[in-house]
Amino acid sequence: MISSAEARLGRSMSTLVAITAILGLVVGVVLIGPDATGYSEQWGLLNGVVNFASNFAQVAMVIFAIKLFNIDDNPLLKLLSYITIVGVSISVIMSISPAAHAAGGWTGDSFTPTEIGEMEGAVTYGTWFVFPVWVLLVSLKERGGNLLPSWGSMAGIGASALILVVNLGFLLSLLPDTIVPFIWIVGGVILYPTFAIGVSRAFASKV
């Protein structure tokens, strides 16, 4: 049973997931630019802060969703939840590291900010297979609309299926890099935030 305080925090964090997904697009595409490579000296810190907030909110959303959707009763979904929490938590810890290395100080200079960012992507790559599966299974489990609105579950199914297919396509070198902006907008800025808003509505029903 989820408490009212947990539901309120879960609602806020799920809403933050949706907001930071859109902010991430603004920073990455509008400010930094889709053709930019490496760490952005001008916008790197802002990008790191947005990523930190996004990853932190996603961890919180998954943690409280375990109680909200009674995931403890589903062994596979429970396992995927814990793996997702660990994987995204690594991203939380590393999100601002490129900016910290760019600023110097006690972080050292053994690696460039770009290398630090690439390390995060390399270390957490598997998370972006596990997390979409989590979203897919939650969306399928709750598609009846009792807690998660039907539009939220449909968005979750669409976003997770899209990301899984694309990740597999990239892994097998079957898709061109030019498809990334389309996937980012449709999956990461339209469908996934819609799922997160649906989860926020589900939390709100328990406040």
Short mmCIF file of C-alpha atoms in Angstrom, two decimals:
data_model
loop_
_atom_site.label_atom_id
_atom_site.label_comp_id
_atom_site.label_asym_id
_atom_site.label_seq_id
_atom_site.Cartn_x
_atom_site.Cartn_y
_atom_site.Cartn_z
CA MET A 1 0.00 0.00 0.00
CA ILE A 2 1.45 3.33 -1.05
CA SER A 3 1.20 6.17 1.45
CA SER A 4 -0.25 9.57 0.63
CA ALA A 5 3.16 11.21 1.07
CA GLU A 6 4.77 8.71 -1.31
CA ALA A 7 1.99 9.24 -3.84
CA ARG A 8 2.47 13.02 -3.73
CA LEU A 9 6.20 12.70 -4.27
CA GLY A 10 5.66 10.12 -7.00
CA ARG A 11 3.22 12.48 -8.73
CA SER A 12 5.73 15.34 -8.60
CA MET A 13 8.61 13.20 -9.82
CA SER A 14 6.60 11.74 -12.71
CA THR A 15 5.61 15.25 -13.77
CA LEU A 16 9.27 16.26 -13.59
CA VAL A 17 10.14 13.33 -15.87
CA ALA A 18 7.79 14.73 -18.52
CA ILE A 19 9.05 18.30 -18.11
CA THR A 20 12.75 17.42 -18.27
CA ALA A 21 12.18 15.24 -21.35
CA ILE A 22 10.96 18.34 -23.19
CA LEU A 23 13.70 20.52 -21.71
CA GLY A 24 16.26 17.94 -22.84
CA LEU A 25 15.06 18.39 -26.41
CA VAL A 26 15.28 22.17 -26.13
CA VAL A 27 18.83 22.05 -24.77
CA GLY A 28 20.08 19.27 -27.01
CA VAL A 29 18.51 20.30 -30.32
CA VAL A 30 17.79 24.03 -30.05
CA LEU A 31 20.68 25.29 -27.90
CA ILE A 32 23.49 22.78 -28.52
CA GLY A 33 22.34 21.66 -31.96
CA PRO A 34 21.73 18.18 -33.40
CA ASP A 35 24.97 18.23 -35.41
CA ALA A 36 27.22 19.19 -32.48
CA THR A 37 29.74 16.65 -31.24
CA GLY A 38 31.43 16.36 -27.87
CA TYR A 39 30.92 18.46 -24.76
CA SER A 40 29.37 21.91 -25.22
CA GLU A 41 31.37 24.50 -23.31
CA GLN A 42 28.47 26.94 -23.52
CA TRP A 43 25.55 24.68 -22.63
CA GLY A 44 27.24 21.67 -21.02
CA LEU A 45 26.39 22.60 -17.44
CA LEU A 46 22.74 23.29 -18.26
CA ASN A 47 22.55 20.01 -20.14
CA GLY A 48 24.04 18.20 -17.14
CA VAL A 49 21.58 19.78 -14.72
CA VAL A 50 18.61 18.84 -16.92
CA ASN A 51 19.91 15.27 -17.26
CA PHE A 52 20.49 15.05 -13.51
CA ALA A 53 16.94 16.19 -12.77
CA SER A 54 15.52 13.84 -15.40
CA ASN A 55 17.41 10.78 -14.21
CA PHE A 56 16.72 11.54 -10.54
CA ALA A 57 13.01 11.88 -11.26
CA GLN A 58 12.97 8.63 -13.23
CA VAL A 59 14.58 6.73 -10.35
CA ALA A 60 12.00 8.14 -7.93
CA MET A 61 9.14 7.34 -10.32
CA VAL A 62 10.19 3.70 -10.59
CA ILE A 63 10.77 3.33 -6.83
CA PHE A 64 7.30 4.59 -5.92
CA ALA A 65 5.67 2.82 -8.87
CA ILE A 66 6.66 -0.48 -7.27
CA LYS A 67 4.12 0.22 -4.54
CA LEU A 68 1.62 2.04 -6.74
CA PHE A 69 1.23 -0.81 -9.23
CA ASN A 70 1.82 -3.67 -6.72
CA ILE A 71 4.92 -4.72 -8.63
CA ASP A 72 6.13 -6.82 -5.69
CA ASP A 73 3.53 -9.38 -6.78
CA ASN A 74 5.16 -9.72 -10.22
CA PRO A 75 8.66 -11.25 -9.86
CA LEU A 76 9.88 -10.37 -13.37
CA LEU A 77 8.66 -6.79 -13.21
CA LYS A 78 10.11 -6.44 -9.72
CA LEU A 79 13.51 -7.63 -10.99
CA LEU A 80 13.40 -5.22 -13.93
CA SER A 81 12.46 -2.40 -11.53
CA TYR A 82 15.54 -2.94 -9.38
CA ILE A 83 17.86 -3.22 -12.39
CA THR A 84 16.38 -0.01 -13.81
CA ILE A 85 16.83 1.79 -10.50
CA VAL A 86 20.50 0.80 -10.34
CA GLY A 87 21.18 1.65 -13.99
CA VAL A 88 19.49 5.05 -13.98
CA SER A 89 21.06 5.85 -10.60
CA ILE A 90 24.48 5.56 -12.26
CA SER A 91 23.33 8.18 -14.75
CA VAL A 92 22.19 10.39 -11.86
CA ILE A 93 25.65 10.22 -10.31
CA MET A 94 27.45 10.88 -13.60
CA SER A 95 25.14 13.48 -15.13
CA ILE A 96 27.04 16.55 -13.98
CA SER A 97 30.50 14.97 -14.12
CA PRO A 98 31.36 16.32 -17.61
CA ALA A 99 30.59 19.88 -16.46
CA ALA A 100 32.57 19.35 -13.25
CA HIS A 101 35.60 18.16 -15.23
CA ALA A 102 35.26 21.11 -17.60
CA ALA A 103 35.32 23.47 -14.62
CA GLY A 104 38.43 21.81 -13.17
CA GLY A 105 39.04 21.78 -9.43
CA TRP A 106 39.13 18.61 -7.38
CA THR A 107 37.71 16.40 -10.16
CA GLY A 108 41.10 16.13 -11.88
CA ASP A 109 41.98 16.30 -15.56
CA SER A 110 42.70 12.68 -16.48
CA PHE A 111 39.70 12.62 -18.83
CA THR A 112 38.08 15.23 -21.03
CA PRO A 113 34.43 16.23 -20.45
CA THR A 114 33.55 14.51 -23.73
CA GLU A 115 35.20 11.27 -22.59
CA ILE A 116 33.31 11.39 -19.28
CA GLY A 117 30.01 11.78 -21.13
CA GLU A 118 30.88 8.88 -23.41
CA MET A 119 31.73 6.73 -20.38
CA GLU A 120 28.26 7.33 -18.95
CA GLY A 121 26.67 6.25 -22.22
CA ALA A 122 28.85 3.16 -22.43
CA VAL A 123 28.31 2.08 -18.81
CA THR A 124 24.54 2.59 -18.81
CA TYR A 125 23.74 1.42 -22.37
CA GLY A 126 22.05 -1.77 -21.18
CA THR A 127 19.72 0.27 -18.99
CA TRP A 128 18.02 1.60 -22.12
CA PHE A 129 17.00 -1.95 -22.99
CA VAL A 130 15.82 -2.83 -19.47
CA PHE A 131 13.98 0.43 -18.75
CA PRO A 132 11.85 0.32 -21.94
CA VAL A 133 10.90 -3.28 -21.12
CA TRP A 134 9.82 -2.06 -17.67
CA VAL A 135 7.70 0.68 -19.26
CA LEU A 136 6.22 -1.84 -21.70
CA LEU A 137 5.28 -4.38 -19.03
CA VAL A 138 3.81 -1.73 -16.70
CA SER A 139 1.80 -0.29 -19.59
CA LEU A 140 0.50 -3.73 -20.58
CA LYS A 141 -0.27 -4.63 -16.97
CA GLU A 142 -2.21 -1.42 -16.38
CA ARG A 143 -3.85 -1.01 -19.79
CA GLY A 144 -7.30 -1.57 -18.27
CA GLY A 145 -7.25 2.04 -17.08
CA ASN A 146 -7.95 1.34 -13.39
CA LEU A 147 -4.89 3.32 -12.25
CA LEU A 148 -2.88 4.30 -15.33
CA PRO A 149 -5.10 6.14 -17.84
CA SER A 150 -5.61 4.22 -21.08
CA TRP A 151 -3.88 6.99 -23.06
CA GLY A 152 -0.90 6.70 -20.71
CA SER A 153 -0.62 2.95 -21.20
CA MET A 154 -0.90 3.31 -24.99
CA ALA A 155 1.82 5.97 -24.98
CA GLY A 156 4.01 3.75 -22.81
CA ILE A 157 3.55 0.79 -25.16
CA GLY A 158 4.36 2.95 -28.18
CA ALA A 159 7.41 4.62 -26.62
CA SER A 160 8.93 1.41 -25.25
CA ALA A 161 8.34 -0.59 -28.45
CA LEU A 162 9.87 2.19 -30.53
CA ILE A 163 12.96 2.56 -28.34
CA LEU A 164 13.51 -1.21 -28.12
CA VAL A 165 13.25 -1.70 -31.88
CA VAL A 166 15.56 1.24 -32.58
CA ASN A 167 18.13 0.17 -29.98
CA LEU A 168 18.16 -3.33 -31.44
CA GLY A 169 18.45 -1.87 -34.93
CA PHE A 170 21.46 0.22 -33.92
CA LEU A 171 23.02 -2.71 -32.10
CA LEU A 172 22.80 -4.80 -35.27
CA SER A 173 23.90 -1.84 -37.47
CA LEU A 174 20.62 -1.95 -39.38
CA LEU A 175 19.55 1.67 -38.94
CA PRO A 176 21.18 4.96 -40.06
CA ASP A 177 22.13 7.64 -37.54
CA THR A 178 19.85 10.08 -39.37
CA ILE A 179 16.83 8.45 -37.72
CA VAL A 180 17.90 9.63 -34.24
CA PRO A 181 16.14 13.07 -34.28
CA PHE A 182 12.85 11.45 -35.33
CA ILE A 183 13.09 8.83 -32.58
CA TRP A 184 14.08 11.47 -30.02
CA ILE A 185 11.04 13.59 -30.81
CA VAL A 186 8.41 10.87 -31.22
CA GLY A 187 9.58 8.44 -28.55
CA GLY A 188 11.38 10.65 -26.06
CA VAL A 189 9.46 13.91 -26.25
CA ILE A 190 5.91 12.88 -27.18
CA LEU A 191 5.16 9.28 -26.18
CA TYR A 192 7.35 8.78 -23.10
CA PRO A 193 6.40 12.10 -21.43
CA THR A 194 2.75 11.23 -22.09
CA PHE A 195 3.31 7.92 -20.28
CA ALA A 196 4.99 9.80 -17.40
CA ILE A 197 2.03 12.19 -17.15
CA GLY A 198 -0.25 9.17 -17.05
CA VAL A 199 1.80 7.72 -14.19
CA SER A 200 1.52 11.10 -12.45
CA ARG A 201 -2.25 10.88 -12.77
CA ALA A 202 -2.15 7.38 -11.29
CA PHE A 203 -0.15 8.66 -8.30
CA ALA A 204 -2.60 11.55 -7.91
CA SER A 205 -5.45 9.07 -7.44
CA LYS A 206 -3.72 7.81 -4.28
CA VAL A 207 -3.05 11.18 -2.67
#
